[in-house]
Short mmCIF file of C-alpha atoms in Angstrom, two decimals:
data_model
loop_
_atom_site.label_atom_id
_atom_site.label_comp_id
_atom_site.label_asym_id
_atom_site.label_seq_id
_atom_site.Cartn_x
_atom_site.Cartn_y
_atom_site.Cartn_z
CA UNK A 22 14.83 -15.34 -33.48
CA UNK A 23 17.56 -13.28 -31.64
CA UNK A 24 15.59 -10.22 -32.90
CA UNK A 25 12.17 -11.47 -31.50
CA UNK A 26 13.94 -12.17 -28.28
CA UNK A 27 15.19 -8.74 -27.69
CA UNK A 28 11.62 -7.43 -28.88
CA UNK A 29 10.63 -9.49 -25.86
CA UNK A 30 12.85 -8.62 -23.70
CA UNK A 31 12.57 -4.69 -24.81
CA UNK A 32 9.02 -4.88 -23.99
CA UNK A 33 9.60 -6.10 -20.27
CA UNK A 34 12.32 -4.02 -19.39
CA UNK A 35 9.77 -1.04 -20.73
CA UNK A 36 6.88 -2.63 -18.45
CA UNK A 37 9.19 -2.98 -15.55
CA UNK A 38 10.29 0.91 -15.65
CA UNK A 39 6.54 1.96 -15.69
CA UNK A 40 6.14 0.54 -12.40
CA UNK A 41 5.99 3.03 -9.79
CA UNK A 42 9.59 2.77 -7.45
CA UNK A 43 8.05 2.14 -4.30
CA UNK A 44 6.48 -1.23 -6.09
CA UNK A 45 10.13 -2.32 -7.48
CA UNK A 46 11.65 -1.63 -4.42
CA UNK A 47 9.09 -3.72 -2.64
CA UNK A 48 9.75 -6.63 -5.69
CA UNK A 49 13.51 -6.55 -4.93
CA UNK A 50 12.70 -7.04 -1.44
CA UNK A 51 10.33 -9.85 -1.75
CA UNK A 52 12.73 -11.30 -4.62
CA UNK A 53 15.76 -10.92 -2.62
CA UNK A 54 14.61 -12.53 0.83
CA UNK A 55 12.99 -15.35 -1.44
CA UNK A 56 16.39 -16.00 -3.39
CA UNK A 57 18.72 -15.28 0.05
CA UNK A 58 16.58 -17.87 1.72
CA UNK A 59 16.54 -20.30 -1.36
CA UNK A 60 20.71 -19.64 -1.63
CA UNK A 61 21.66 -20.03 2.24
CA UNK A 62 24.87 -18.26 3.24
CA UNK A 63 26.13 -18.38 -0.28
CA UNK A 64 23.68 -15.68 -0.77
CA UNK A 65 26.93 -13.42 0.08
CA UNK A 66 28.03 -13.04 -3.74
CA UNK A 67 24.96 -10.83 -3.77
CA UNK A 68 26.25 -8.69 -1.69
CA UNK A 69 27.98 -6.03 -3.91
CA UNK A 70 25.18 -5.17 -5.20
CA UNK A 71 23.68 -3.94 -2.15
CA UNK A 72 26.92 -2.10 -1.18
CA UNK A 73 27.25 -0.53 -4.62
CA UNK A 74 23.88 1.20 -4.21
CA UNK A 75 24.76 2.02 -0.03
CA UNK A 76 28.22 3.69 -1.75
CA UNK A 77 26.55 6.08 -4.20
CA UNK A 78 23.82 6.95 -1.73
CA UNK A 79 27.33 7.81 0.69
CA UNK A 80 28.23 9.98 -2.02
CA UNK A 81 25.45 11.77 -2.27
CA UNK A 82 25.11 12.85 1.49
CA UNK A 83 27.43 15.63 1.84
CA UNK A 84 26.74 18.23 -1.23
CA UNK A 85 22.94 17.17 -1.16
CA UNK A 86 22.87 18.80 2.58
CA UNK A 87 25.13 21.27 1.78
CA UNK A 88 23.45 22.77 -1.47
CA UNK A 89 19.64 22.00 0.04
CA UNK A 90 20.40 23.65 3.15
CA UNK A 91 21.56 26.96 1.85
CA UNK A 92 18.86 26.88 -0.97
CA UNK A 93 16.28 26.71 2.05
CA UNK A 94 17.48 29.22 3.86
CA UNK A 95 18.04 31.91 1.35
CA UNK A 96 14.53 30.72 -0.14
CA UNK A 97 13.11 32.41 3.46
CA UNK A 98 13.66 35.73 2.19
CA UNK A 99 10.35 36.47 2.48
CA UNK A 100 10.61 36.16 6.32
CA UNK A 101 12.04 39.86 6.10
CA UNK A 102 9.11 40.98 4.66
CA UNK A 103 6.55 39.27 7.05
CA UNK A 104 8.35 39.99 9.96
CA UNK A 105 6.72 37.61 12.94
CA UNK A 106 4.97 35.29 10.91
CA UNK A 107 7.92 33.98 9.19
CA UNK A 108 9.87 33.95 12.17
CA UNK A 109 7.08 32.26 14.09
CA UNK A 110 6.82 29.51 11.65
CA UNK A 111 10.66 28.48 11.28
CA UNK A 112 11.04 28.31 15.38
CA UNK A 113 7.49 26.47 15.35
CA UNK A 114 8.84 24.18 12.47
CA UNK A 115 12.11 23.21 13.85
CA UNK A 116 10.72 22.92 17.65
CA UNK A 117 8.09 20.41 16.68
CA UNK A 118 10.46 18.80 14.39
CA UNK A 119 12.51 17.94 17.53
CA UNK A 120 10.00 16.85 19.34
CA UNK A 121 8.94 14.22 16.95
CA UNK A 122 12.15 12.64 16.66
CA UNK A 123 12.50 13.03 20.15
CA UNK A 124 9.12 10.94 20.36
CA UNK A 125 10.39 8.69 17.55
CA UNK A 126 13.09 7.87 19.81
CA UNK A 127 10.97 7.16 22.93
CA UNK A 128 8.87 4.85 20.48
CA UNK A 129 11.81 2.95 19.62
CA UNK A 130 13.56 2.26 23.14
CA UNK A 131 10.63 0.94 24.63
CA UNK A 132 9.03 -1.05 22.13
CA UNK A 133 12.82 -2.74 20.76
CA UNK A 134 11.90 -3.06 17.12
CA UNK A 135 15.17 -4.69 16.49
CA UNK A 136 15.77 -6.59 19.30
CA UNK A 137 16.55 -10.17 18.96
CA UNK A 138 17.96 -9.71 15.06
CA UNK A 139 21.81 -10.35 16.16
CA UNK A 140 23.01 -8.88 12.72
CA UNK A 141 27.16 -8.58 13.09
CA UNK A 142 28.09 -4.83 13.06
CA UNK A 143 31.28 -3.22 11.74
CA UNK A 144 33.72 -3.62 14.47
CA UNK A 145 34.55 0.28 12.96
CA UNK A 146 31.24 1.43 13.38
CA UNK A 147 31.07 -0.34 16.83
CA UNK A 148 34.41 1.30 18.02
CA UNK A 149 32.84 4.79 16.98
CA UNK A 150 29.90 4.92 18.79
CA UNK A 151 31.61 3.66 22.02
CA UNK A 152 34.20 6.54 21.82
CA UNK A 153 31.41 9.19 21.16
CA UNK A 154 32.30 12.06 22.54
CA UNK A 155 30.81 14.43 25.93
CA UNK A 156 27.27 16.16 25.17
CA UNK A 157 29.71 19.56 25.96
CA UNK A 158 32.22 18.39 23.24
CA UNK A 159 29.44 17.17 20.80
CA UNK A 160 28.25 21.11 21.32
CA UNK A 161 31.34 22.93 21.01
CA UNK A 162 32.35 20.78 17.57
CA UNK A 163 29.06 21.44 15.83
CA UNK A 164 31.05 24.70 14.65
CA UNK A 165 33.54 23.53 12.29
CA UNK A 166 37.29 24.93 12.15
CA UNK A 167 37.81 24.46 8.83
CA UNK A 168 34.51 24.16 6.72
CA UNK A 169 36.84 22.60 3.73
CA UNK A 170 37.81 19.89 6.14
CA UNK A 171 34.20 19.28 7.32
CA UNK A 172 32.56 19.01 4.12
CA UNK A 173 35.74 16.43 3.04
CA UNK A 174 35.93 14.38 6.35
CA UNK A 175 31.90 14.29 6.12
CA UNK A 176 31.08 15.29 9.38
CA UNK A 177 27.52 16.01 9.01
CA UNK A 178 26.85 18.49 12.11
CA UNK A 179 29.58 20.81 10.79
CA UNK A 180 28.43 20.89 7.62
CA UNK A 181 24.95 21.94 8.48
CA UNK A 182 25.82 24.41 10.74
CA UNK A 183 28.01 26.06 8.00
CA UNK A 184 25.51 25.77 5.29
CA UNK A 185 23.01 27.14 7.56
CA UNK A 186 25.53 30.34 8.72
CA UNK A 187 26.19 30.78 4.87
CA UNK A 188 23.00 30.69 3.85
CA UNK A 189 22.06 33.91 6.09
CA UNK A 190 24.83 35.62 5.56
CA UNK A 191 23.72 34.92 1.60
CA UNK A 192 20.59 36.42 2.34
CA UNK A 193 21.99 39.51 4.95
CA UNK A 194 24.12 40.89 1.96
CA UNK A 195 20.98 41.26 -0.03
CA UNK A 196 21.70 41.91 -4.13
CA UNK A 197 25.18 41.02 -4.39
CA UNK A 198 23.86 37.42 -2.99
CA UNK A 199 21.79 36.67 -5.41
CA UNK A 200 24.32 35.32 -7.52
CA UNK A 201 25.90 32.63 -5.24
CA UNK A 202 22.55 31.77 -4.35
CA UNK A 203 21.41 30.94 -7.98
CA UNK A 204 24.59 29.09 -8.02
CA UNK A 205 23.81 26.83 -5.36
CA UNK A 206 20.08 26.92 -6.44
CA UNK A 207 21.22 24.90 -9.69
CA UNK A 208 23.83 23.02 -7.86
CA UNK A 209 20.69 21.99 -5.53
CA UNK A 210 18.54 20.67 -8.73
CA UNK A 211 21.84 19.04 -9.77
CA UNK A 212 21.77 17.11 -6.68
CA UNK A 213 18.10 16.53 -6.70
CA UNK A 214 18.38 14.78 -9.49
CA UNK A 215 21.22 13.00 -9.15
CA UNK A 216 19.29 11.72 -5.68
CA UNK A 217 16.52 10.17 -8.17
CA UNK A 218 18.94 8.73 -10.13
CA UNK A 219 20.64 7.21 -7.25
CA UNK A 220 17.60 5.98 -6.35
CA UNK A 221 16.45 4.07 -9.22
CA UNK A 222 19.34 2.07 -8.36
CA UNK A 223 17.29 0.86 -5.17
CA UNK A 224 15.45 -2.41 -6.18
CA UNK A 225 18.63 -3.80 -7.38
CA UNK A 226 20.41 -2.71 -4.46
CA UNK A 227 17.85 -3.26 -1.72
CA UNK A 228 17.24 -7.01 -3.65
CA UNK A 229 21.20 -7.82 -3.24
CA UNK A 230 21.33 -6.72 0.46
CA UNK A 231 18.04 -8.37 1.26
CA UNK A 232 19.16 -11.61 0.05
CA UNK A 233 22.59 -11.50 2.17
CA UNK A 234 20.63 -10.42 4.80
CA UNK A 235 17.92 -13.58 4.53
CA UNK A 236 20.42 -16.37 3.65
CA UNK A 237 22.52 -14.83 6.58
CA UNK A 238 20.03 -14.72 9.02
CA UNK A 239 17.04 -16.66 7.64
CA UNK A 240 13.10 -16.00 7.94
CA UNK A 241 14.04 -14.50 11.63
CA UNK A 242 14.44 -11.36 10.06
CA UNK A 243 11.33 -10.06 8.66
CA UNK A 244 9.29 -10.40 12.36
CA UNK A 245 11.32 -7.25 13.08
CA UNK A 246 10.33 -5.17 9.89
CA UNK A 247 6.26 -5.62 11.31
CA UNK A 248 7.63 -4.12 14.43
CA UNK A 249 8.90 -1.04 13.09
CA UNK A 250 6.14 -0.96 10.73
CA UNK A 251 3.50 -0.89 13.81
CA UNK A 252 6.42 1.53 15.70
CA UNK A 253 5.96 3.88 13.58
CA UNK A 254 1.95 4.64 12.88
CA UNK A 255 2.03 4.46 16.81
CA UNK A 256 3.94 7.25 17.06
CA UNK A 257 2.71 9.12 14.37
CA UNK A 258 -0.99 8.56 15.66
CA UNK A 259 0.41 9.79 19.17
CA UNK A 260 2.16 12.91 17.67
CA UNK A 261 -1.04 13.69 15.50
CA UNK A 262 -3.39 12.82 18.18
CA UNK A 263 -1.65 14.16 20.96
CA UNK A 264 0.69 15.90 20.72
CA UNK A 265 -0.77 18.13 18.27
CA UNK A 266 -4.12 18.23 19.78
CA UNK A 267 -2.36 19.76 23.06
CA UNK A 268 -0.66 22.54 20.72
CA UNK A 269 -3.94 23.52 19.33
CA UNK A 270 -5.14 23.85 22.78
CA UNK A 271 -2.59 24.99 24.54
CA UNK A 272 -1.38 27.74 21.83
CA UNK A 273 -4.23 28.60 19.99
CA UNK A 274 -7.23 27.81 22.62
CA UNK A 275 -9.08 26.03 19.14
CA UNK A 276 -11.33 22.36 19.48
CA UNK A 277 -8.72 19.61 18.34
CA UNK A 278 -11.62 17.67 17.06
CA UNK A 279 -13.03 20.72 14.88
CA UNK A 280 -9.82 21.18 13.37
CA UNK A 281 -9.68 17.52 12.56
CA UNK A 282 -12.23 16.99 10.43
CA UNK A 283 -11.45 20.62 8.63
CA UNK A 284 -8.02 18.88 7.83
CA UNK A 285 -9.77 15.33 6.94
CA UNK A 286 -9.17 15.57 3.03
CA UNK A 287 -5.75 16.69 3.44
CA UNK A 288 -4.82 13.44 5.58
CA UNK A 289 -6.86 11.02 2.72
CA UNK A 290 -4.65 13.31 0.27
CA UNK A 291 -1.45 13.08 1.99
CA UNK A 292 -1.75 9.36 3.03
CA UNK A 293 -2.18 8.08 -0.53
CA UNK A 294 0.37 10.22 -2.07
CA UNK A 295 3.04 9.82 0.25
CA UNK A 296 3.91 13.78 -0.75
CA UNK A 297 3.48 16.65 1.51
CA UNK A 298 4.42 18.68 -2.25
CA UNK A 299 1.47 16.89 -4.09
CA UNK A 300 -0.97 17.75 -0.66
CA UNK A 301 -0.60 21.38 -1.09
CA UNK A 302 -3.55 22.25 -3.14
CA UNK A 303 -5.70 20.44 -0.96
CA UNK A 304 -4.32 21.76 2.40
CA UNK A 305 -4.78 25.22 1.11
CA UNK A 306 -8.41 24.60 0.42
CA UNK A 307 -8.82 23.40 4.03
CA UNK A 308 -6.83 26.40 5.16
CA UNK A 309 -9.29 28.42 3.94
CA UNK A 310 -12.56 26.77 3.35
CA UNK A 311 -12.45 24.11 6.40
CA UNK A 312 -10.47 26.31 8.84
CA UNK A 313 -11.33 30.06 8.18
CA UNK A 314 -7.60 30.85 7.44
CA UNK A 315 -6.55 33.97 5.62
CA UNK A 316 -4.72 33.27 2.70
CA UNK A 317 -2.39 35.81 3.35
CA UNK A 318 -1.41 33.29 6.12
CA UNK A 319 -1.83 30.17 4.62
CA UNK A 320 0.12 31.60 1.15
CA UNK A 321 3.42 31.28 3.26
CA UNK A 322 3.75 29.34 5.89
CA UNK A 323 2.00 25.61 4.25
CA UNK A 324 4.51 26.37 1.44
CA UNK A 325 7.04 27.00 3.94
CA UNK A 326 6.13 23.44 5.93
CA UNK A 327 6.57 21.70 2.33
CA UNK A 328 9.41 22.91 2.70
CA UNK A 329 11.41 22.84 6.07
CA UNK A 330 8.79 20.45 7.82
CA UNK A 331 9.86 16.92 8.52
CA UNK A 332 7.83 16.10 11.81
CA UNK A 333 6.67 12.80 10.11
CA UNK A 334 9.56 11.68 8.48
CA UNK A 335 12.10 13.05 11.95
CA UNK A 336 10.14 10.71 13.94
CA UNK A 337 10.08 7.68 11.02
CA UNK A 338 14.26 8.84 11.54
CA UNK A 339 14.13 7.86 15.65
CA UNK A 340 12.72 4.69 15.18
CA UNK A 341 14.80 3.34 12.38
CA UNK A 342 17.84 4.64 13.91
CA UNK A 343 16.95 2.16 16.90
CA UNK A 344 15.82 -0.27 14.83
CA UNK A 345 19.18 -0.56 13.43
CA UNK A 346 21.32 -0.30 16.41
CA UNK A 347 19.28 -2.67 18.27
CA UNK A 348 19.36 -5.30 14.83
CA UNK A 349 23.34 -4.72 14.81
CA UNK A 350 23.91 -4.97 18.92
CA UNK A 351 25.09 -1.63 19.31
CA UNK A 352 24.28 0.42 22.05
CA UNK A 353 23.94 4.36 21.48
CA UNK A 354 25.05 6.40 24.39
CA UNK A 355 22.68 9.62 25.49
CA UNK A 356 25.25 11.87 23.43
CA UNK A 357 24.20 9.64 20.38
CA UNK A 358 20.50 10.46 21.05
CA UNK A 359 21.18 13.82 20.99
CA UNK A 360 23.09 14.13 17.93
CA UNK A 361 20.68 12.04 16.05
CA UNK A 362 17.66 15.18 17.55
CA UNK A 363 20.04 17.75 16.40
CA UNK A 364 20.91 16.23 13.04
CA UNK A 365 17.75 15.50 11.71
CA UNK A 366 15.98 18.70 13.06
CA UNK A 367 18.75 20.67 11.60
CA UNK A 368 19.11 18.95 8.75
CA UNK A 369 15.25 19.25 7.92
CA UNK A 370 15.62 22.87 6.83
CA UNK A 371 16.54 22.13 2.98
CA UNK A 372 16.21 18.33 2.23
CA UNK A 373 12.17 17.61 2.62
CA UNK A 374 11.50 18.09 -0.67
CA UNK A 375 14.27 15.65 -1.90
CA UNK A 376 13.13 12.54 -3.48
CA UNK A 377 14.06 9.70 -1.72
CA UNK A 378 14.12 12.26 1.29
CA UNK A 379 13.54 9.42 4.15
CA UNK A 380 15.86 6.88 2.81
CA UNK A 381 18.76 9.53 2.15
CA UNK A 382 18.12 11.43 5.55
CA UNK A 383 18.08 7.60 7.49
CA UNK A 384 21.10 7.65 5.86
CA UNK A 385 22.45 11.17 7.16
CA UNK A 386 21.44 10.15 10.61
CA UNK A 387 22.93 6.87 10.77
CA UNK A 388 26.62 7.67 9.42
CA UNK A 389 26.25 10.50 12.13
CA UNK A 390 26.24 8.09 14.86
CA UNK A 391 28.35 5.18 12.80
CA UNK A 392 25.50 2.93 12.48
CA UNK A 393 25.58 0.34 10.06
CA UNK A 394 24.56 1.39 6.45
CA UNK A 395 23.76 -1.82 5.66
CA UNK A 396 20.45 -1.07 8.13
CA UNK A 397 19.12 1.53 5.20
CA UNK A 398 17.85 -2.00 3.14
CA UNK A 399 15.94 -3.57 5.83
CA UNK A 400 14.11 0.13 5.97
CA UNK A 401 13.82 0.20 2.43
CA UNK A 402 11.76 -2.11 1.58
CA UNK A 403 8.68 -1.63 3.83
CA UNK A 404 9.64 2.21 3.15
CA UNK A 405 5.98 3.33 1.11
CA UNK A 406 4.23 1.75 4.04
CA UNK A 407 6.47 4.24 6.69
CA UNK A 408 6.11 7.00 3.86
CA UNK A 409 2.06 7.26 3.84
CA UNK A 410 1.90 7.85 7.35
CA UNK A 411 4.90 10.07 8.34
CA UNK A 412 3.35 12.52 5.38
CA UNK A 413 -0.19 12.50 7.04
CA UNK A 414 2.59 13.57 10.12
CA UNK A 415 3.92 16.35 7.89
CA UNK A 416 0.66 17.29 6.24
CA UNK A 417 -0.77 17.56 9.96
CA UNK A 418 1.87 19.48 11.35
CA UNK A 419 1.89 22.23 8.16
CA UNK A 420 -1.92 23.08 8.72
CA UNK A 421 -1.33 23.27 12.97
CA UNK A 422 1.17 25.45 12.26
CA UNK A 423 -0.82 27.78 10.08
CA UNK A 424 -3.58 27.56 12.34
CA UNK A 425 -1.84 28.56 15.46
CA UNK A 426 0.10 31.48 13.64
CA UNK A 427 -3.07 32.83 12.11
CA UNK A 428 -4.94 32.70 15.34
CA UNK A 429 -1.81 35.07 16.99
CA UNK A 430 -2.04 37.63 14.07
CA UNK A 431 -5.52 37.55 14.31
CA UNK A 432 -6.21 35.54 10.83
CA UNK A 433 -8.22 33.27 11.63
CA UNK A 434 -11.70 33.12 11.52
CA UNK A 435 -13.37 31.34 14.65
CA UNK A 436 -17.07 31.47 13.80
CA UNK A 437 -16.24 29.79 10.29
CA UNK A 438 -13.80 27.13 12.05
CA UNK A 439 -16.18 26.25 15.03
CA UNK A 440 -18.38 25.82 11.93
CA UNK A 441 -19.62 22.10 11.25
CA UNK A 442 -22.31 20.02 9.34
CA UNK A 443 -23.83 19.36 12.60
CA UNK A 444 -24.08 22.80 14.07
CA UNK A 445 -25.19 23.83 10.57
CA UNK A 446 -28.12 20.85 10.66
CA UNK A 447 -28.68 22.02 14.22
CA UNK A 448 -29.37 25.49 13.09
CA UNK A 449 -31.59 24.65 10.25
CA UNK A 450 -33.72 22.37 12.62
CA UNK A 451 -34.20 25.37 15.52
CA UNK A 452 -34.88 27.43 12.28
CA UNK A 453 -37.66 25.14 10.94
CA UNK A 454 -38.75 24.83 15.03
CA UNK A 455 -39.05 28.15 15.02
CA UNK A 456 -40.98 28.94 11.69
CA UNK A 457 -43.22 26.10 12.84
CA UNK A 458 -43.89 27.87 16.43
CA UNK A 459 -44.24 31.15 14.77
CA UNK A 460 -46.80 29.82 12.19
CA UNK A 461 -48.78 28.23 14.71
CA UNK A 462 -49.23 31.11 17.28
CA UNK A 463 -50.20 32.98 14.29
CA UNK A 464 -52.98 30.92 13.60
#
């Protein structure tokens, strides 16, 4: 009987690990408000199982960013070979990275996602973000003293700026680099997949701080989850449709409306993956056969976006980050806004490809600004839903960029982008007019 039972049992924990993460994270969610609700305050004994998974996801943070960051930047070597076009892509990468979070943020101030929640903050984390520091002093501390200290103490700023400085001066020595950097290359896959084992952790975690969170607070709480949800496709659709449309125009002089429905398989691609990695082969073939792009171009810079890209998942950053401080009562300061722009858009460089990337960089930005960690469940569930649409962001932003630098290097051909079904029906039909006209003056 005992035999049969773990048969049983064998069979369903084997069903449950086929399901895809995203799913059990949503089940823990769903389970966990369910049982918080059903348990009241005593809920609370669930607890440590939410701040288990919050303290290995800490422990990640630091070498993840460290080791991804220098593997990015020394994986730009190639940018000394193709002079402009790889320098034109990183500035265009990181400048509309900022923007989006910058955008993100907007989003989230005026339409209060988490307004109204009244979840109790760490008097800690509280203390920290009123003592933030001057925008000057936030500036001159982004260089560490001691880059030992940094990486120990955490303090996320310095540590990127070091593994950023490192990682060119990795790449400026040339041959005798190479060694370090295949060091830190297989430190980097090391982390990587220590991240997904971290985060297979996540529907246990996310079900125990759920249910705290729902017998603490009751059904209240899930009113402000729909907000952020609708927060964020609003801002993505406003970065997409406007935002890039003006760049397109502005930089590149090209018909926002032409370029998307040259990118439309892409999007369908990138929205039901939820992986600007997975999109690649299909944004090349709409580099090329949709937009007229030369490979040559295309070849570097849409690997290079999988890469360093993170204008959908910065802005998903922004409005979380808001969404939390507003759920906890904690007011962030103008310095705060600006550390949370230049964390994430520095921080972009090396961890896109991460799995887990938005849940572990929410989690970057937050202890940045001492939010609450505890925010990272509420997020976490409703996360796939945030994930489809900040990678159509991504996706979007890879193939403007290509565009745009193919059109200044002369790439890019215009006759085959300005090329549609219905200028291509249009020129059949004048053909066939004319045939008929001819045919008729003949006879």
């Amino acid at each position: 009987m005992s035999e049969h039972k773990s048969s049983a049992l064998g069979r369903i924990w084997s069903k449950w690990m086929s399901v895809p993460l995203w799913l059990q994270i949503l089940i823990g969610m769903l389970l966990g408000i369910t049982t918080g609700l059903s348990l009241g305050e005593q809920a609370v004994v669930l607890k440590p199982l939410g701040t288990l998974f919050v303290n290995t996801i800490k422990m990640l943070i630091v070498p993840l960013v460290f080791c991804s960051l220098i593997v990015g930047v020394t994986s730009m070597q190639d940018t000394a070979r193709m002079g402009r076009i790889g320098f034109k892509s990183f500035a265009f990468y990181l400048g509309t990275t900022s923007i989006a979070i910058t955008l993100g943020l907007a989003v989230g101030h005026f339409m209060m996602p988490g307004a109204g929640l009244g979840m109790q903050a760490d008097p800690l984390a509280a203390a920290a973000v009123k003592e933030a520091p001057t925008v000057m002093e936030t500036l001159i501390n982004i260089v560490p003293t001691n880059p030992i200290a940094a990486l120990a103490s955490g303090k996320i700023l310095q540590v990127i700026v070091f593994a950023v400085a490192l990682g060119i001066a990795l790449v400026l020595i040339g041959e005798r680099g190479k060694p370090a950097i295949k060091v830190f290359e297989s430190l980097a896959e090391a982390m990587y997949k220590l991240t997904d084992m971290v985060m297979k952790l996540a529907p246990y975690g996310v079900f125990g701080l759920m249910a705290w969170v729902a017998g603490e607070y009751g059904i209240e709480m899930l009113m402000p989850l729909i907000k952020v949800v609708i927060a964020v496709y609003i801002g993505c659709f406003l970065h997409i449709v406007g935002f890039y449309s003006i760049v397109l125009k502005l930089f590149a002089n090209l018909n926002p409306v032409q370029f998307f429905k040259g990118i439309s398989n892409a999007i369908a691609v990138a929205y039901t993956t939820s992986s600007s990695a997975g999109t690649l082969p299909a944004s090349m073939k709409c580099a090329s056969e949709s937009l007229g792009i030369n490979k040559r171009i295309s070849s570097f810079v849409l690997p290079l976006g999988t890469t360093i890209n993170m204008d959908g998942t910065a802005l998903y950053q922004g409005v979380t980050a808001l969404f939390v401080a507003q759920a906890f009562g904690i007011d962030l300061t103008w310095v705060d806004y600006i550390t949370i722009i230049l964390t994430a858009t520095l921080a972009s460089i090396g961890t896109a490809g991460v799995p887990g990337a938005g849940l572990v960089m929410l989690t970057l930005v937050l202890t940045t600004v001492g939010l609450p960690l505890e925010g990272v469940a509420l997020i976490a569930g409703i996360d796939r839903v945030l994930d489809m649409a900040r990678t159509v962001v991504n996706v979007s932003g890879d193939l403007v960029a290509t565009t745009v630098i193919a059109k200044s290097e002369g790439e890019l051909d215009e006759s085959h982008f300005n090329a549609n079904s219905e200028d291509s029906a249009a020129i059949v039909a004048n053909s066939a007019a004319e045939q008929e006209s001819t045919r008729q003056q003949t006879s």
